[in-house]
Amino acid sequence: MYQLTVIYNQPTDPVAFDEHYETKHVRLVKAIPGVERFSMGRCESLDGNLPAAYAIATLTFTSKDACAQALGSDAGQAAAGDVPNFASGGATMYFVDETTTGP
Protein backbone atom coordinates (compact mmCIF):
# COMPACT_ATOMS: atom_id res chain seq x y z
CA MET A 1 0.00 0.00 0.00
CA TYR A 2 1.03 3.60 -0.56
CA GLN A 3 -0.01 6.47 1.66
CA LEU A 4 -0.29 10.21 1.44
CA THR A 5 -0.25 11.68 4.94
CA VAL A 6 -1.19 15.34 5.39
CA ILE A 7 -0.25 17.02 8.65
CA TYR A 8 -2.17 20.21 9.30
CA ASN A 9 -0.57 22.72 11.67
CA GLN A 10 -2.63 24.63 14.21
CA PRO A 11 -4.99 26.96 12.29
CA THR A 12 -5.66 30.56 13.29
CA ASP A 13 -9.37 29.71 13.51
CA PRO A 14 -10.04 26.05 14.44
CA VAL A 15 -13.81 26.45 14.11
CA ALA A 16 -13.48 27.75 10.55
CA PHE A 17 -11.00 24.95 9.75
CA ASP A 18 -13.40 22.29 11.02
CA GLU A 19 -16.42 23.73 9.23
CA HIS A 20 -14.66 24.03 5.88
CA TYR A 21 -13.00 20.62 6.18
CA GLU A 22 -16.22 18.83 7.07
CA THR A 23 -18.57 20.63 4.68
CA LYS A 24 -16.32 21.11 1.65
CA HIS A 25 -12.93 19.40 1.75
CA VAL A 26 -14.11 15.89 2.67
CA ARG A 27 -16.39 15.90 -0.39
CA LEU A 28 -13.47 16.89 -2.60
CA VAL A 29 -11.22 14.18 -1.17
CA LYS A 30 -13.90 11.51 -1.55
CA ALA A 31 -14.11 12.37 -5.27
CA ILE A 32 -10.43 11.53 -5.85
CA PRO A 33 -10.23 8.34 -7.94
CA GLY A 34 -8.27 5.38 -6.59
CA VAL A 35 -8.44 6.22 -2.89
CA GLU A 36 -8.68 2.90 -1.06
CA ARG A 37 -9.05 4.45 2.40
CA PHE A 38 -9.38 7.99 3.74
CA SER A 39 -9.17 8.95 7.40
CA MET A 40 -8.68 12.14 9.38
CA GLY A 41 -8.24 12.76 13.07
CA ARG A 42 -7.58 15.76 15.25
CA CYS A 43 -4.41 15.65 17.31
CA GLU A 44 -4.33 15.54 21.09
CA SER A 45 -1.59 15.49 23.69
CA LEU A 46 -1.39 13.28 26.73
CA ASP A 47 -0.30 16.16 28.99
CA GLY A 48 -2.92 18.72 27.93
CA ASN A 49 -0.52 20.98 26.04
CA LEU A 50 -1.44 22.16 22.58
CA PRO A 51 0.10 19.76 20.05
CA ALA A 52 2.12 21.17 17.16
CA ALA A 53 -0.22 19.54 14.66
CA TYR A 54 -3.95 20.18 14.59
CA ALA A 55 -5.01 17.22 12.45
CA ILE A 56 -3.63 14.38 10.36
CA ALA A 57 -5.30 12.98 7.25
CA THR A 58 -4.26 9.78 5.48
CA LEU A 59 -5.19 8.67 1.98
CA THR A 60 -4.24 5.11 1.05
CA PHE A 61 -3.68 3.88 -2.49
CA THR A 62 -2.69 0.52 -3.97
CA SER A 63 0.61 1.88 -5.31
CA LYS A 64 2.76 4.95 -5.84
CA ASP A 65 1.57 5.11 -9.45
CA ALA A 66 -2.07 5.01 -8.34
CA CYS A 67 -1.35 7.88 -5.92
CA ALA A 68 0.35 9.94 -8.62
CA GLN A 69 -2.51 9.37 -11.06
CA ALA A 70 -5.08 10.26 -8.40
CA LEU A 71 -3.34 13.47 -7.40
CA GLY A 72 -2.89 14.44 -11.03
CA SER A 73 -6.59 13.99 -11.77
CA ASP A 74 -9.01 16.92 -11.86
CA ALA A 75 -10.45 15.77 -8.51
CA GLY A 76 -6.98 15.46 -6.97
CA GLN A 77 -6.06 18.93 -8.17
CA ALA A 78 -9.33 20.35 -6.82
CA ALA A 79 -8.69 18.85 -3.37
CA ALA A 80 -5.08 20.08 -3.30
CA GLY A 81 -6.18 23.52 -4.45
CA ASP A 82 -8.69 23.72 -1.62
CA VAL A 83 -6.11 23.32 1.18
CA PRO A 84 -5.17 27.04 1.36
CA ASN A 85 -8.86 27.84 1.85
CA PHE A 86 -8.89 26.38 5.38
CA ALA A 87 -5.35 25.37 6.45
CA SER A 88 -4.26 28.79 7.71
CA GLY A 89 -1.48 27.20 9.78
CA GLY A 90 -0.08 25.41 6.76
CA ALA A 91 0.10 21.75 5.87
CA THR A 92 2.85 19.26 5.11
CA MET A 93 2.42 16.22 2.86
CA TYR A 94 4.37 13.00 3.27
CA PHE A 95 4.39 10.12 0.81
CA VAL A 96 4.95 6.72 2.39
CA ASP A 97 5.53 3.31 0.81
CA GLU A 98 4.03 1.17 3.56
CA THR A 99 5.99 -2.04 4.00
CA THR A 100 5.32 -3.07 7.59
CA THR A 101 1.99 -3.99 9.09
CA GLY A 102 1.16 -5.58 12.36
CA PRO A 103 0.71 -6.54 15.07
mmCIF file of C-alpha atoms in Angstrom:
data_model
loop_
_atom_site.group_PDB
_atom_site.id
_atom_site.type_symbol
_atom_site.label_atom_id
_atom_site.label_comp_id
_atom_site.label_asym_id
_atom_site.label_seq_id
_atom_site.Cartn_x
_atom_site.Cartn_y
_atom_site.Cartn_z
ATOM 1 C CA MET A 1 0.000 0.000 0.000
ATOM 2 C CA TYR A 2 1.030 3.596 -0.556
ATOM 3 C CA GLN A 3 -0.013 6.474 1.661
ATOM 4 C CA LEU A 4 -0.293 10.212 1.445
ATOM 5 C CA THR A 5 -0.252 11.679 4.943
ATOM 6 C CA VAL A 6 -1.186 15.336 5.391
ATOM 7 C CA ILE A 7 -0.246 17.022 8.653
ATOM 8 C CA TYR A 8 -2.173 20.209 9.304
ATOM 9 C CA ASN A 9 -0.572 22.716 11.670
ATOM 10 C CA GLN A 10 -2.634 24.633 14.210
ATOM 11 C CA PRO A 11 -4.992 26.963 12.291
ATOM 12 C CA THR A 12 -5.659 30.556 13.286
ATOM 13 C CA ASP A 13 -9.375 29.710 13.513
ATOM 14 C CA PRO A 14 -10.040 26.051 14.441
ATOM 15 C CA VAL A 15 -13.815 26.445 14.109
ATOM 16 C CA ALA A 16 -13.481 27.747 10.547
ATOM 17 C CA PHE A 17 -11.005 24.954 9.749
ATOM 18 C CA ASP A 18 -13.404 22.290 11.019
ATOM 19 C CA GLU A 19 -16.419 23.727 9.230
ATOM 20 C CA HIS A 20 -14.663 24.028 5.878
ATOM 21 C CA TYR A 21 -12.999 20.623 6.183
ATOM 22 C CA GLU A 22 -16.221 18.827 7.073
ATOM 23 C CA THR A 23 -18.572 20.625 4.679
ATOM 24 C CA LYS A 24 -16.316 21.108 1.650
ATOM 25 C CA HIS A 25 -12.931 19.397 1.751
ATOM 26 C CA VAL A 26 -14.113 15.891 2.672
ATOM 27 C CA ARG A 27 -16.395 15.902 -0.386
ATOM 28 C CA LEU A 28 -13.470 16.886 -2.603
ATOM 29 C CA VAL A 29 -11.222 14.175 -1.172
ATOM 30 C CA LYS A 30 -13.897 11.509 -1.550
ATOM 31 C CA ALA A 31 -14.106 12.367 -5.269
ATOM 32 C CA ILE A 32 -10.428 11.532 -5.854
ATOM 33 C CA PRO A 33 -10.234 8.341 -7.938
ATOM 34 C CA GLY A 34 -8.275 5.383 -6.593
ATOM 35 C CA VAL A 35 -8.438 6.220 -2.893
ATOM 36 C CA GLU A 36 -8.676 2.897 -1.056
ATOM 37 C CA ARG A 37 -9.050 4.449 2.401
ATOM 38 C CA PHE A 38 -9.379 7.990 3.737
ATOM 39 C CA SER A 39 -9.166 8.954 7.399
ATOM 40 C CA MET A 40 -8.685 12.144 9.375
ATOM 41 C CA GLY A 41 -8.241 12.764 13.069
ATOM 42 C CA ARG A 42 -7.578 15.760 15.251
ATOM 43 C CA CYS A 43 -4.407 15.648 17.314
ATOM 44 C CA GLU A 44 -4.329 15.536 21.091
ATOM 45 C CA SER A 45 -1.592 15.492 23.687
ATOM 46 C CA LEU A 46 -1.395 13.284 26.734
ATOM 47 C CA ASP A 47 -0.304 16.160 28.989
ATOM 48 C CA GLY A 48 -2.924 18.723 27.932
ATOM 49 C CA ASN A 49 -0.519 20.982 26.036
ATOM 50 C CA LEU A 50 -1.441 22.165 22.581
ATOM 51 C CA PRO A 51 0.104 19.757 20.054
ATOM 52 C CA ALA A 52 2.123 21.175 17.159
ATOM 53 C CA ALA A 53 -0.220 19.536 14.656
ATOM 54 C CA TYR A 54 -3.950 20.182 14.593
ATOM 55 C CA ALA A 55 -5.015 17.224 12.452
ATOM 56 C CA ILE A 56 -3.628 14.385 10.355
ATOM 57 C CA ALA A 57 -5.297 12.977 7.255
ATOM 58 C CA THR A 58 -4.263 9.784 5.482
ATOM 59 C CA LEU A 59 -5.190 8.670 1.979
ATOM 60 C CA THR A 60 -4.244 5.114 1.055
ATOM 61 C CA PHE A 61 -3.675 3.875 -2.492
ATOM 62 C CA THR A 62 -2.687 0.524 -3.969
ATOM 63 C CA SER A 63 0.611 1.877 -5.313
ATOM 64 C CA LYS A 64 2.762 4.949 -5.840
ATOM 65 C CA ASP A 65 1.574 5.105 -9.451
ATOM 66 C CA ALA A 66 -2.068 5.011 -8.339
ATOM 67 C CA CYS A 67 -1.350 7.879 -5.925
ATOM 68 C CA ALA A 68 0.354 9.942 -8.623
ATOM 69 C CA GLN A 69 -2.506 9.367 -11.063
ATOM 70 C CA ALA A 70 -5.080 10.257 -8.400
ATOM 71 C CA LEU A 71 -3.345 13.469 -7.401
ATOM 72 C CA GLY A 72 -2.895 14.440 -11.025
ATOM 73 C CA SER A 73 -6.587 13.987 -11.771
ATOM 74 C CA ASP A 74 -9.009 16.915 -11.859
ATOM 75 C CA ALA A 75 -10.449 15.770 -8.514
ATOM 76 C CA GLY A 76 -6.984 15.459 -6.973
ATOM 77 C CA GLN A 77 -6.057 18.934 -8.171
ATOM 78 C CA ALA A 78 -9.329 20.354 -6.816
ATOM 79 C CA ALA A 79 -8.693 18.851 -3.369
ATOM 80 C CA ALA A 80 -5.082 20.082 -3.301
ATOM 81 C CA GLY A 81 -6.179 23.525 -4.449
ATOM 82 C CA ASP A 82 -8.694 23.721 -1.619
ATOM 83 C CA VAL A 83 -6.114 23.323 1.180
ATOM 84 C CA PRO A 84 -5.170 27.042 1.356
ATOM 85 C CA ASN A 85 -8.865 27.842 1.853
ATOM 86 C CA PHE A 86 -8.888 26.382 5.376
ATOM 87 C CA ALA A 87 -5.351 25.372 6.455
ATOM 88 C CA SER A 88 -4.261 28.791 7.706
ATOM 89 C CA GLY A 89 -1.482 27.203 9.777
ATOM 90 C CA GLY A 90 -0.085 25.405 6.765
ATOM 91 C CA ALA A 91 0.101 21.751 5.874
ATOM 92 C CA THR A 92 2.852 19.258 5.105
ATOM 93 C CA MET A 93 2.420 16.223 2.863
ATOM 94 C CA TYR A 94 4.367 12.997 3.271
ATOM 95 C CA PHE A 95 4.386 10.119 0.812
ATOM 96 C CA VAL A 96 4.951 6.716 2.387
ATOM 97 C CA ASP A 97 5.533 3.312 0.811
ATOM 98 C CA GLU A 98 4.032 1.169 3.558
ATOM 99 C CA THR A 99 5.990 -2.043 4.002
ATOM 100 C CA THR A 100 5.321 -3.074 7.593
ATOM 101 C CA THR A 101 1.986 -3.990 9.085
ATOM 102 C CA GLY A 102 1.164 -5.580 12.365
ATOM 103 C CA PRO A 103 0.708 -6.545 15.074
#
